[in-house]
């Protein structure tokens, strides 16, 4: 059973930065996919960024391209989301997700592709 524990959320002013972390445990192999999603009140869950290991092309949503980067520290099975130039519309609950196996880039932003989810961490951006 894969377990995901997120951390790093908080409140920040417009233009600020935050880094989210997602520590994963329980993968049965070295081939898996992980991603960040977010959900604002009254809105659908949105794929933000995702990757698969072994290393491959990274999925980044157009809404955060150029501001957010995703990375994986393989030795720690920890996924990061570095968020820069934050905007009020980035305010949401951010969730880490994972699945066994290697997902193609075009599928990494689809919530239905993931079997495991973290509890979420709140990000609030104020003007």
mmCIF file of C-alpha atoms in Angstrom:
data_model
loop_
_atom_site.group_PDB
_atom_site.id
_atom_site.type_symbol
_atom_site.label_atom_id
_atom_site.label_comp_id
_atom_site.label_asym_id
_atom_site.label_seq_id
_atom_site.Cartn_x
_atom_site.Cartn_y
_atom_site.Cartn_z
ATOM 1 C CA UNK A 1 0.000 0.000 0.000
ATOM 2 C CA UNK A 2 1.435 3.343 -1.057
ATOM 3 C CA UNK A 3 1.238 6.150 1.463
ATOM 4 C CA UNK A 4 1.713 9.822 0.643
ATOM 5 C CA UNK A 5 2.364 12.596 3.137
ATOM 6 C CA UNK A 6 2.330 16.202 1.936
ATOM 7 C CA UNK A 7 3.846 19.206 3.649
ATOM 8 C CA UNK A 8 4.864 22.767 2.887
ATOM 9 C CA UNK A 9 1.574 24.560 2.343
ATOM 10 C CA UNK A 10 0.774 27.880 3.934
ATOM 11 C CA UNK A 11 -0.169 31.486 3.346
ATOM 12 C CA UNK A 12 1.862 33.793 1.154
ATOM 13 C CA UNK A 13 1.443 37.136 -0.538
ATOM 14 C CA UNK A 14 1.134 37.623 -4.273
ATOM 15 C CA UNK A 15 4.477 37.087 -5.969
ATOM 16 C CA UNK A 16 5.787 34.899 -3.186
ATOM 17 C CA UNK A 17 7.052 31.331 -3.283
ATOM 18 C CA UNK A 18 6.328 28.043 -1.576
ATOM 19 C CA UNK A 19 7.700 24.536 -1.914
ATOM 20 C CA UNK A 20 5.466 21.548 -1.365
ATOM 21 C CA UNK A 21 6.834 18.126 -0.501
ATOM 22 C CA UNK A 22 5.252 14.704 -0.820
ATOM 23 C CA UNK A 23 6.987 11.817 0.895
ATOM 24 C CA UNK A 24 5.973 8.472 -0.579
ATOM 25 C CA UNK A 25 6.385 4.988 0.819
ATOM 26 C CA UNK A 26 5.283 1.528 -0.189
ATOM 27 C CA UNK A 27 6.177 1.414 -3.873
ATOM 28 C CA UNK A 28 6.825 -2.164 -4.944
ATOM 29 C CA UNK A 29 9.148 -1.198 -7.793
ATOM 30 C CA UNK A 30 11.186 1.706 -9.148
ATOM 31 C CA UNK A 31 8.635 2.383 -11.883
ATOM 32 C CA UNK A 32 5.864 4.685 -10.757
ATOM 33 C CA UNK A 33 4.168 7.998 -11.506
ATOM 34 C CA UNK A 34 3.495 10.914 -9.207
ATOM 35 C CA UNK A 35 1.726 14.200 -9.637
ATOM 36 C CA UNK A 36 0.363 17.289 -7.964
ATOM 37 C CA UNK A 37 -3.270 18.266 -8.241
ATOM 38 C CA UNK A 38 -5.180 21.164 -6.765
ATOM 39 C CA UNK A 39 -8.776 21.924 -6.006
ATOM 40 C CA UNK A 40 -10.258 25.290 -5.177
ATOM 41 C CA UNK A 41 -13.695 25.613 -3.534
ATOM 42 C CA UNK A 42 -16.437 25.027 -6.083
ATOM 43 C CA UNK A 43 -14.021 23.934 -8.786
ATOM 44 C CA UNK A 44 -12.945 20.602 -10.200
ATOM 45 C CA UNK A 45 -9.670 19.000 -9.261
ATOM 46 C CA UNK A 46 -6.969 20.180 -11.671
ATOM 47 C CA UNK A 47 -3.736 18.454 -12.614
ATOM 48 C CA UNK A 48 -0.818 20.802 -11.954
ATOM 49 C CA UNK A 49 2.335 18.824 -12.658
ATOM 50 C CA UNK A 50 3.410 15.230 -12.928
ATOM 51 C CA UNK A 51 6.259 12.939 -13.783
ATOM 52 C CA UNK A 52 7.137 9.303 -13.999
ATOM 53 C CA UNK A 53 10.232 7.362 -13.126
ATOM 54 C CA UNK A 54 12.501 6.366 -14.792
ATOM 55 C CA UNK A 55 12.958 10.012 -15.768
ATOM 56 C CA UNK A 56 10.928 11.239 -18.684
ATOM 57 C CA UNK A 57 9.140 14.309 -19.975
ATOM 58 C CA UNK A 58 7.412 16.297 -17.262
ATOM 59 C CA UNK A 59 3.768 17.336 -17.451
ATOM 60 C CA UNK A 60 3.059 20.940 -16.441
ATOM 61 C CA UNK A 61 -0.355 22.575 -16.719
ATOM 62 C CA UNK A 62 -0.490 25.667 -18.918
ATOM 63 C CA UNK A 63 -1.866 27.674 -15.996
ATOM 64 C CA UNK A 64 1.380 27.270 -14.033
ATOM 65 C CA UNK A 65 3.948 26.863 -16.784
ATOM 66 C CA UNK A 66 6.954 29.085 -16.216
ATOM 67 C CA UNK A 67 6.117 29.543 -12.528
ATOM 68 C CA UNK A 68 5.966 26.026 -11.059
ATOM 69 C CA UNK A 69 8.485 23.227 -11.337
ATOM 70 C CA UNK A 70 8.160 19.612 -10.259
ATOM 71 C CA UNK A 71 10.994 17.322 -9.286
ATOM 72 C CA UNK A 72 11.585 13.949 -7.696
ATOM 73 C CA UNK A 73 14.300 13.068 -5.195
ATOM 74 C CA UNK A 74 14.462 9.412 -6.017
ATOM 75 C CA UNK A 75 16.596 8.398 -3.037
ATOM 76 C CA UNK A 76 13.912 9.713 -0.692
ATOM 77 C CA UNK A 77 10.879 8.914 -2.882
ATOM 78 C CA UNK A 78 9.895 12.533 -2.355
ATOM 79 C CA UNK A 79 8.107 14.681 -4.915
ATOM 80 C CA UNK A 80 8.471 18.436 -4.783
ATOM 81 C CA UNK A 81 6.494 21.295 -6.262
ATOM 82 C CA UNK A 82 8.342 24.588 -6.333
ATOM 83 C CA UNK A 83 5.836 27.393 -6.768
ATOM 84 C CA UNK A 84 7.086 30.853 -7.676
ATOM 85 C CA UNK A 85 5.331 34.089 -8.631
ATOM 86 C CA UNK A 86 2.208 32.915 -6.860
ATOM 87 C CA UNK A 87 -1.141 34.445 -7.778
ATOM 88 C CA UNK A 88 -4.456 34.575 -5.908
ATOM 89 C CA UNK A 89 -5.866 32.050 -8.394
ATOM 90 C CA UNK A 90 -3.296 29.532 -7.165
ATOM 91 C CA UNK A 91 -5.176 29.379 -3.861
ATOM 92 C CA UNK A 92 -6.384 25.805 -3.421
ATOM 93 C CA UNK A 93 -5.923 22.561 -1.563
ATOM 94 C CA UNK A 94 -2.965 20.809 -3.157
ATOM 95 C CA UNK A 95 -2.888 17.020 -3.323
ATOM 96 C CA UNK A 96 -0.127 14.590 -4.112
ATOM 97 C CA UNK A 97 -1.094 11.523 -6.154
ATOM 98 C CA UNK A 98 0.690 8.351 -7.197
ATOM 99 C CA UNK A 99 0.216 5.208 -9.202
ATOM 100 C CA UNK A 100 2.217 2.116 -9.941
ATOM 101 C CA UNK A 101 3.712 2.006 -13.400
ATOM 102 C CA UNK A 102 4.801 4.591 -15.920
ATOM 103 C CA UNK A 103 2.145 7.028 -17.185
ATOM 104 C CA UNK A 104 2.555 8.768 -20.528
ATOM 105 C CA UNK A 105 2.920 12.519 -20.219
ATOM 106 C CA UNK A 106 -0.493 13.220 -21.759
ATOM 107 C CA UNK A 107 -2.163 11.174 -18.998
ATOM 108 C CA UNK A 108 -0.365 12.596 -15.983
ATOM 109 C CA UNK A 109 -2.835 15.404 -15.439
ATOM 110 C CA UNK A 110 -5.817 13.054 -15.218
ATOM 111 C CA UNK A 111 -6.955 12.344 -11.671
ATOM 112 C CA UNK A 112 -8.525 9.031 -12.707
ATOM 113 C CA UNK A 113 -5.072 7.657 -13.546
ATOM 114 C CA UNK A 114 -3.935 7.712 -9.910
ATOM 115 C CA UNK A 115 -4.719 5.167 -7.224
ATOM 116 C CA UNK A 116 -3.197 6.824 -4.176
ATOM 117 C CA UNK A 117 -3.751 10.276 -2.749
ATOM 118 C CA UNK A 118 -2.358 12.325 0.100
ATOM 119 C CA UNK A 119 -4.446 14.230 2.600
ATOM 120 C CA UNK A 120 -3.802 17.595 0.967
ATOM 121 C CA UNK A 121 -2.072 20.774 2.020
ATOM 122 C CA UNK A 122 -3.640 24.227 1.802
ATOM 123 C CA UNK A 123 -2.025 27.021 -0.191
ATOM 124 C CA UNK A 124 -3.457 30.514 0.209
ATOM 125 C CA UNK A 125 -2.214 33.473 -1.812
ATOM 126 C CA UNK A 126 -3.381 36.895 -0.719
ATOM 127 C CA UNK A 127 -3.090 40.238 -2.446
#
